[in-house]
Coordinates of C-alpha atoms in Angstrom, one line a residue:
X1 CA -71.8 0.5 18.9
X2 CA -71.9 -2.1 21.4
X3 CA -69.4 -5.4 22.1
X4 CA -70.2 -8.3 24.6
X5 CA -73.0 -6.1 26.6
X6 CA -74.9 -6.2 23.1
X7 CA -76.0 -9.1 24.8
X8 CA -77.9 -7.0 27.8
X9 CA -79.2 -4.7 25.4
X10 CA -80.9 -7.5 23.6
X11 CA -82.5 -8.6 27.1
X12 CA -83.5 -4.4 27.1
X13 CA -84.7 -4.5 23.7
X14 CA -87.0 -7.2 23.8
X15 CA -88.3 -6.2 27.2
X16 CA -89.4 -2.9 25.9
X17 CA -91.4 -4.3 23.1
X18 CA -93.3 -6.6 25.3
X19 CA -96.9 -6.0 25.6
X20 CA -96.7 -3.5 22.4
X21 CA -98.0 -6.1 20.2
X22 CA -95.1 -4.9 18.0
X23 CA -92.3 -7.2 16.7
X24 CA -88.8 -6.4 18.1
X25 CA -86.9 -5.0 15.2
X26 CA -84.2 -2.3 14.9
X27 CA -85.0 1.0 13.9
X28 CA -81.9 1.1 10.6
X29 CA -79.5 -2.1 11.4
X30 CA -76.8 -0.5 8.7
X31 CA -76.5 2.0 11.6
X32 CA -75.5 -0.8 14.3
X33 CA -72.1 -1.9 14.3
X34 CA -71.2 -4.8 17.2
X35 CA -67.5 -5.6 18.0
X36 CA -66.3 -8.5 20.2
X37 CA -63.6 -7.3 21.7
X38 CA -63.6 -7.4 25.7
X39 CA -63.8 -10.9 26.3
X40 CA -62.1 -12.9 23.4
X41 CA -61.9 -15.7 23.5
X42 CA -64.8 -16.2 26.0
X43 CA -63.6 -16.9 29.0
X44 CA -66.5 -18.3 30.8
X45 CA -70.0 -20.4 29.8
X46 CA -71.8 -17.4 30.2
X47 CA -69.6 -15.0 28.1
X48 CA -69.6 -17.8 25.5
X49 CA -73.5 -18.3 25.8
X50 CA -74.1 -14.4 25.0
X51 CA -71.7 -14.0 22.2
X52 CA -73.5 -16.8 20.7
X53 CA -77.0 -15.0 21.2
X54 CA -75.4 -12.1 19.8
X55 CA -74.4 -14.2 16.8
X56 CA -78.2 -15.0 16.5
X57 CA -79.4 -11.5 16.8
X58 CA -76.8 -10.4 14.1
X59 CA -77.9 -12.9 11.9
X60 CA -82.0 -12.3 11.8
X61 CA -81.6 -8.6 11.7
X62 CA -79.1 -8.6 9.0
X63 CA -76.3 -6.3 10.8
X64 CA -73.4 -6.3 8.5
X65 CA -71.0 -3.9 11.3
X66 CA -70.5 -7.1 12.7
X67 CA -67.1 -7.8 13.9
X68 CA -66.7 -11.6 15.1
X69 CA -63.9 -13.4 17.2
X70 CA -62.2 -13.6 14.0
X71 CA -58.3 -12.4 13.4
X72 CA -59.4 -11.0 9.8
X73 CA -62.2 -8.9 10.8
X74 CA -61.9 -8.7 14.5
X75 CA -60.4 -6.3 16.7
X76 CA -60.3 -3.3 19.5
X77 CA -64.0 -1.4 19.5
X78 CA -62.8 1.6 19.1
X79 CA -60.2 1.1 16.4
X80 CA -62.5 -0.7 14.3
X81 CA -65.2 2.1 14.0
X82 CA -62.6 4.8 12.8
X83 CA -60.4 2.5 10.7
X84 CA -63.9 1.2 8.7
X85 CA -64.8 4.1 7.9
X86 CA -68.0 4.0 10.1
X87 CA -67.2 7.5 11.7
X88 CA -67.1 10.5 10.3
X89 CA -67.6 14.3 10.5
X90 CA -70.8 15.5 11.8
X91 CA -72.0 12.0 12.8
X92 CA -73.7 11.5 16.6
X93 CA -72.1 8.3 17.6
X94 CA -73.2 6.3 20.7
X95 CA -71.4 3.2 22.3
X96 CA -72.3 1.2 24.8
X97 CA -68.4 2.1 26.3
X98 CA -67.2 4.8 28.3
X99 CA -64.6 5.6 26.0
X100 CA -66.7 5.7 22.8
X101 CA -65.3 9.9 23.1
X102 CA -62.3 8.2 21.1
X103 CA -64.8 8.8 17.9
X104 CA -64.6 12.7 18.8
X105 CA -61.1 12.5 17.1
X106 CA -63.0 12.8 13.3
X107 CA -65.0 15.6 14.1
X108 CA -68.2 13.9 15.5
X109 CA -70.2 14.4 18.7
X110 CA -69.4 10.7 20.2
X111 CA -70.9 9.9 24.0
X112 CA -71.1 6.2 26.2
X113 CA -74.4 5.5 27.4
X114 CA -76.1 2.5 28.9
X115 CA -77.7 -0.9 27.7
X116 CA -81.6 0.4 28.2
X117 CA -80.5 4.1 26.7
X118 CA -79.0 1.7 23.5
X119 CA -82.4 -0.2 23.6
X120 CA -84.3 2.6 23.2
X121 CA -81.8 4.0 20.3
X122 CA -82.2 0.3 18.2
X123 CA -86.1 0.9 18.7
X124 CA -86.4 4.6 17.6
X125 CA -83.3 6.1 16.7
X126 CA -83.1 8.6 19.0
X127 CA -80.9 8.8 22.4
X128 CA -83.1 9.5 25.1
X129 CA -82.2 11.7 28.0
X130 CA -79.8 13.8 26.8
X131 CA -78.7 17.6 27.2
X132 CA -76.3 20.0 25.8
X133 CA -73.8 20.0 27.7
X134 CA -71.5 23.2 28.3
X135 CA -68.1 23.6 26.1
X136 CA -64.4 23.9 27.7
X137 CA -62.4 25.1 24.9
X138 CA -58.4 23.7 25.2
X139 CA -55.8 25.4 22.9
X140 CA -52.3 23.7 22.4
X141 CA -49.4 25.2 20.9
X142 CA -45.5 24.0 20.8
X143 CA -43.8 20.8 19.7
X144 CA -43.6 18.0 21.6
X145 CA -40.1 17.0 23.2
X146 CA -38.1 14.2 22.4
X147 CA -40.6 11.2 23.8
X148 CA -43.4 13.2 24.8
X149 CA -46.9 13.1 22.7
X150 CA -49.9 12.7 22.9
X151 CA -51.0 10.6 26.0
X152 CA -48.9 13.1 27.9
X153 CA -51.1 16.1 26.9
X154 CA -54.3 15.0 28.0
X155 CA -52.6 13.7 31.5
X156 CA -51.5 16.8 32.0
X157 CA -55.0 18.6 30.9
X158 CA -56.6 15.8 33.1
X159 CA -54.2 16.8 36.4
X160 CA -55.2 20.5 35.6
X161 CA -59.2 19.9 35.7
X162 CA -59.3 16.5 37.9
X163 CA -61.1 13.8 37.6
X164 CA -64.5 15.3 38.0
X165 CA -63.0 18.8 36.4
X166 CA -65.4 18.0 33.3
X167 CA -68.4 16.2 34.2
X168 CA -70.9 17.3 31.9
X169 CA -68.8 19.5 29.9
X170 CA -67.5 18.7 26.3
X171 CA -63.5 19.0 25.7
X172 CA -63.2 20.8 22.3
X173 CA -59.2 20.8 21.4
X174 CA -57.6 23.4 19.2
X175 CA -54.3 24.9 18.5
X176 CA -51.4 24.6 16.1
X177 CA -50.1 21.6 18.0
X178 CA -53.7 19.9 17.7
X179 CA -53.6 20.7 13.6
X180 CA -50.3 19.3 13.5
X181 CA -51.3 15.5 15.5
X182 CA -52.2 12.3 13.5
X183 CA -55.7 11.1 13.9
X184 CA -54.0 8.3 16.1
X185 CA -53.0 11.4 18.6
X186 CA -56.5 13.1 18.6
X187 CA -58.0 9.5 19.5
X188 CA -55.5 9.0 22.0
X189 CA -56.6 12.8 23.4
X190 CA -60.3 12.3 23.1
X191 CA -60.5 9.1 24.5
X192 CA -59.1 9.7 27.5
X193 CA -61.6 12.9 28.1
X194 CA -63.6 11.1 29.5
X195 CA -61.3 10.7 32.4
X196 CA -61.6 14.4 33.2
X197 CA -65.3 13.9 33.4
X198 CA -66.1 14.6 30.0
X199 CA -68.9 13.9 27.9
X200 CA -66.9 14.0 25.2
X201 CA -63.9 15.5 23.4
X202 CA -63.9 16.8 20.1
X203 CA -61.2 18.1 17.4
X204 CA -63.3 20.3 14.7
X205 CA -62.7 18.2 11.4
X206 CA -59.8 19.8 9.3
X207 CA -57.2 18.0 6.3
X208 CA -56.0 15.4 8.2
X209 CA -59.3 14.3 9.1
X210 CA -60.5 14.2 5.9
X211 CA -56.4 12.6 4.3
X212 CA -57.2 10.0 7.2
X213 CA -60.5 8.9 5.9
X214 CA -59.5 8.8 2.7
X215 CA -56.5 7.1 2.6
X216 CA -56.6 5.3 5.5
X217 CA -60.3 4.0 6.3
X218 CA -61.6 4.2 2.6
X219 CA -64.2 6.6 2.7
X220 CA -65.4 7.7 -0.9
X221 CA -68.5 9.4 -0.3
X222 CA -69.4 13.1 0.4
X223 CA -68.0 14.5 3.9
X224 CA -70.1 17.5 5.9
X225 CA -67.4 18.8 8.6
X226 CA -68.9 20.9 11.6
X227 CA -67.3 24.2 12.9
X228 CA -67.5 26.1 15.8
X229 CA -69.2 29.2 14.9
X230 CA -66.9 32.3 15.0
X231 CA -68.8 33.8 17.9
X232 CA -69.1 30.7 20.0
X233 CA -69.4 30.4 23.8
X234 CA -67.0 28.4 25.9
X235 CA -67.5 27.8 29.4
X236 CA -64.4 27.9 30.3
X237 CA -60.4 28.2 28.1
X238 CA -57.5 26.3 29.0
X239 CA -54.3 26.9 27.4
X240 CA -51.5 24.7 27.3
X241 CA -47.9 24.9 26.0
X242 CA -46.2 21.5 25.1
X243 CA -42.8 22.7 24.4
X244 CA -42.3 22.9 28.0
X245 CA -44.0 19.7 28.7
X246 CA -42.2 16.4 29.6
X247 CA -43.4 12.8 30.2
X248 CA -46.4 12.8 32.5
X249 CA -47.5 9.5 34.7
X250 CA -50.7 9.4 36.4
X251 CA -49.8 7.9 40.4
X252 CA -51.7 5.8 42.3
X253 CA -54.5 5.7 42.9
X254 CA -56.2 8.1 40.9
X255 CA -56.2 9.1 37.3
X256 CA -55.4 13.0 38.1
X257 CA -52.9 12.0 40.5
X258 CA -50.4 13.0 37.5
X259 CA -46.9 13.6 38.0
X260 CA -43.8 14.7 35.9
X261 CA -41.7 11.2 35.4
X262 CA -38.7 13.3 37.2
X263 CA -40.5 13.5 39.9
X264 CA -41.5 9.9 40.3
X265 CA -38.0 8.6 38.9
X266 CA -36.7 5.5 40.4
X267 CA -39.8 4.3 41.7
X268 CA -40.2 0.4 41.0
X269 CA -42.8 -0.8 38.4
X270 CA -43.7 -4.1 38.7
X271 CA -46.2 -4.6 35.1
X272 CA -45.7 -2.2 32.0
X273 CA -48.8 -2.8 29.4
X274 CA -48.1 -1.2 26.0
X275 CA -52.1 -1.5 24.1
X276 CA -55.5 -1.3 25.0
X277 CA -58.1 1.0 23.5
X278 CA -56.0 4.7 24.2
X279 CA -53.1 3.6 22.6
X280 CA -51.0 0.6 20.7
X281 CA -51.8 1.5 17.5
X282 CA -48.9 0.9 15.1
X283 CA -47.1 3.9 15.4
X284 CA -47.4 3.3 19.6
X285 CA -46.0 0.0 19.1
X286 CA -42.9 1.4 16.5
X287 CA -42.2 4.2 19.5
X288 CA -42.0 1.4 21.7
X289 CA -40.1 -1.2 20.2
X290 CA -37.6 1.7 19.4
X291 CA -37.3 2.3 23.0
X292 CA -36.6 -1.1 24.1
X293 CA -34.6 -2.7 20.9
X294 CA -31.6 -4.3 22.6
X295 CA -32.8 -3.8 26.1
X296 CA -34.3 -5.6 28.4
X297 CA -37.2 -4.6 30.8
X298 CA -35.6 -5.4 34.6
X299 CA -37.6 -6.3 37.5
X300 CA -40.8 -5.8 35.4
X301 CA -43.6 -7.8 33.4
X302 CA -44.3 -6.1 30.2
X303 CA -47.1 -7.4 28.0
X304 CA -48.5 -5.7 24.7
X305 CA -52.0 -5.6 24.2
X306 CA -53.9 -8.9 22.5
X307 CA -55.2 -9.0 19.8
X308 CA -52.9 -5.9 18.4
X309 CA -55.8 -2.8 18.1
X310 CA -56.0 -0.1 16.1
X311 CA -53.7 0.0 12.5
X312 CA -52.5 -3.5 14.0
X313 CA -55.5 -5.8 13.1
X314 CA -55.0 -8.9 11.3
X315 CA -56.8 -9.2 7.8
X316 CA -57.9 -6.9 5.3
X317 CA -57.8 -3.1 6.5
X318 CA -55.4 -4.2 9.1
X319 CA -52.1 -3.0 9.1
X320 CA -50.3 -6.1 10.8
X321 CA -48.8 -7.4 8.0
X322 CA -47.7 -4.2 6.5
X323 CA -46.0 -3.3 10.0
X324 CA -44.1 -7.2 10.4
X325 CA -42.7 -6.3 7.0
X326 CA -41.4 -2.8 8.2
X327 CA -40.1 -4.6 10.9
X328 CA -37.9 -7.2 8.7
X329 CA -37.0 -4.7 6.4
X330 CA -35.3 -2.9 9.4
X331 CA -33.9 -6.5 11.0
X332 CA -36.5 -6.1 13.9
X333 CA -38.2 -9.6 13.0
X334 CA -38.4 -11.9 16.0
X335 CA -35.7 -14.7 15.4
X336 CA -36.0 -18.3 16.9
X337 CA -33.2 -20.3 18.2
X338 CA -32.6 -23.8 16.8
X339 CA -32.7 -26.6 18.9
X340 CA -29.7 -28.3 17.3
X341 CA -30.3 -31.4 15.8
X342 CA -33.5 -30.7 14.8
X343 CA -34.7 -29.2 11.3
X344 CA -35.7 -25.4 11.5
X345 CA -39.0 -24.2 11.2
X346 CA -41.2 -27.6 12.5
X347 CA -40.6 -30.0 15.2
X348 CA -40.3 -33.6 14.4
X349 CA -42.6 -35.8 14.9
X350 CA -43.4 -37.3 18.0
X351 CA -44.6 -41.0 18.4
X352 CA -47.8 -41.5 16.3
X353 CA -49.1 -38.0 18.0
X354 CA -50.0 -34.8 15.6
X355 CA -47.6 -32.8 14.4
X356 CA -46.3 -29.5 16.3
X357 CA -46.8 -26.7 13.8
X358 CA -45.1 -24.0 15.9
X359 CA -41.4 -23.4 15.6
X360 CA -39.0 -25.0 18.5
X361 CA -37.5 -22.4 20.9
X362 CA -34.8 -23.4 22.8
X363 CA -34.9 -23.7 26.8
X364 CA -32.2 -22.6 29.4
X365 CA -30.7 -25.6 29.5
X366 CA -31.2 -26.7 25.8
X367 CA -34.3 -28.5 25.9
X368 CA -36.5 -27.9 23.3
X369 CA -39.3 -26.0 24.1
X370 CA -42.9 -25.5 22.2
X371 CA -45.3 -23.1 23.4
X372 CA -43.2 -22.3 26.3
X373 CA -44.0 -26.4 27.4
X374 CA -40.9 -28.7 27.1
X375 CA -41.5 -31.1 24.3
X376 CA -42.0 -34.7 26.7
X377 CA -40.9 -38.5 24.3
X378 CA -44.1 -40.3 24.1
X379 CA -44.4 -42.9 26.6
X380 CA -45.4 -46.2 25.1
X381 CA -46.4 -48.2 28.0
X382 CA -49.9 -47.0 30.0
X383 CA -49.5 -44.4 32.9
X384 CA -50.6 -45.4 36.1
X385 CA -53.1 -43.4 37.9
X386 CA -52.7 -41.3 40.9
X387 CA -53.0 -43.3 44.0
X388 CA -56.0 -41.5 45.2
X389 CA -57.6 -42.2 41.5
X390 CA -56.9 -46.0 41.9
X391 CA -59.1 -48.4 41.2
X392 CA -59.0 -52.3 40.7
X393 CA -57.5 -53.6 38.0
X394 CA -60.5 -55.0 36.4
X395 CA -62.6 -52.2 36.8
X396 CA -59.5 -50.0 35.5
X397 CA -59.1 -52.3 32.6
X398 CA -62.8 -51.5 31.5
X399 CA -62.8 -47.8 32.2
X400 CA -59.6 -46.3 32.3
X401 CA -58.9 -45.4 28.4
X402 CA -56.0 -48.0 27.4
X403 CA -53.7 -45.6 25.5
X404 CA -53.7 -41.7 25.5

């Protein structure tokens, strides 16, 4: 897997083949899956200029995993993979992301590397460099309190081993509390391994792997789950009880600086972000929006995640829609304002200019508002230009455009 840097492992890809007389050409593209996801919409010349060489190398090689700019098929990297169905038990799965671990959450060994180590697996198959790494084995047991999950868990685990704690070690989660988690949980879990250090995090395949790629991602063929043999050999055991756990925040200014939220209560926040690719998947966002219905957040910009990852995606798989209509059906759709006057739904037409498709909000102080942007009346007569823009009249009158 790889999303806007499939563009440098291109540049790797063909520099490798040069000289070989050989014809750059993937090893098995049904095996390739590339996701824009990091920089949509381009924001820059360049970022547009690679997606589009991406597009081109897509396109001649015939990779169907291709997941575009596009709201039906597009969204977060690692949500895609699970919710498609392209991970699964037993699998090796290599990203071009440090947080490709997420995949560990179905039972697979899943591991970032770089742009030339993803070169070399296009041209051969085969991930170069690697060892076997050593095994910490993490049993949970408990229930969770009252808003405490998942993402609290592995903050904790990560403020027990540090930063650095697992660096070349593999997080392998078990426990009654671990057999009890949604897949969303375990990829919250193994994601964030790789903050401790980790290789990778894994949670041996069991029913609700195989109920979750069933039902959810639409797997119908055969599924080979991996165990840890009876007599297996960790490196090290941590054991953790979650009954006693509360609400963990990782401090400033490092991701093991992790705290119980009593001891950092009152502290100022000044930006709360509810997404990204550990969490704001649709049960994050229902947890959430629970949270704050009839509230307000003060002294605080809070933003959700765009576009929506993970059991959010627009389009066919996506669970947007089915999670707007849970919404209405419990009165928690978003309701607009009218701006009086004016007929609901569209604003009227201004001048001879297009159409505004989106529905009128209503400002502060009653004016009409569109896109956050007050709506302006047309001006009929020709603006003048800015004084340090001025120009003589005749030379205005054959360059300056004579109606906007």
């Amino acid at each position: 897997m790889s999303h806007e840097n499939a563009a440098l492992v291109i540049n790797q890809f063909n520099e490798i083949h040069q000289g070989t007389g050989r014809e750059p050409k993937p090893w098995d593209p049904d095996r390739i899956a590339i996701i824009f996801d990091h920089r949509v919409p381009a924001e820059s010349p360049k970022t547009a200029t690679n997606q589009k060489k991406i597009r081109e190398f897509v396109a001649k090689h015939g990779i169907a995993k291709f997941h575009d700019v596009r709201g039906d098929v597009g969204g977060i990297c690692h949500q895609i993979l699970p919710e498609r169905g392209y991970v699964r038990p037993g699998f090796v799965v290599v990203g071009t992301d440090s947080h490709t671990t997420s995949h560990g959450a179905l039972g697979c060994f899943a591991f970032g590397i770089g742009a030339t180590e993803m070169a070399s697996v296009w041209a051969l198959g085969v991930a170069l460099n690697g060892e076997v790494p050593q095994t910490i084995k993490v049993v949970v047991s408990g229930r969770f309190q009252e808003h405490v999950g998942p993402k609290d868990l592995i903050l904790h685990l990560i403020g027990r081993l540090t930063a650095q704690g697992a660096n070349f070690r593999v997080l392998e989660f078990h426990g009654d509390t671990i057999a009890a988690m949604s897949t969303s949980g375990r990829l919250t879990i193994c994601n964030m391994s790789v903050e401790a250090g980790a290789t990778a995090g894994i949670v041996p395949a069991d029913a609700e792997t195989k109920r979750y790629l069933r039902q959810e991602a639409g797997v119908t063929g055969p599924l080979a789950p991996v165990q840890p043999d009876a007599d297996a050999v960790y490196e090290q055991v941590v054991e953790i009880d979650v009954s006693r756990l509360e609400p963990q925040i990782a401090c400033p200014h490092t991701v093991d600086n992790v705290k119980p939220i009593g001891e950092v209560a009152g502290k100022a926040v000044q930006q709360i972000v509810i997404g990204s690719c550990t969490n704001g998947r649709l049960d994050d966002l229902e947890v959430a929006a629970g949270i704050l219905k009839g509230k307000q957040v003060a002294r605080a910009r809070a933003c959700w995640s765009s576009p929506p990852p993970g059991g959010s995606t627009p389009g066919p798989g996506g669970r947007l829609p089915a999670g707007l209509h849970e919404g209405r059906r419990r009165g928690n759709e978003l309701r607009l304002r009218p701006v009086p006057g004016h007929p609901p739904g569209r604003a009227r037409r201004q001048g001879s200019g297009a159409r505004h498709h989106q529905p009128q909000l209503q400002g502060p102080h009653g004016q009409p508002h569109v896109r956050g942007l007050p709506l302006q009346p047309r001006r009929r007569r020709r603006q003048r230009p800015h004084r340090r823009h001025h120009r003589s009249a005749r030379r205005r009158s054959l360059t300056w455009p004579r109606s906007y």
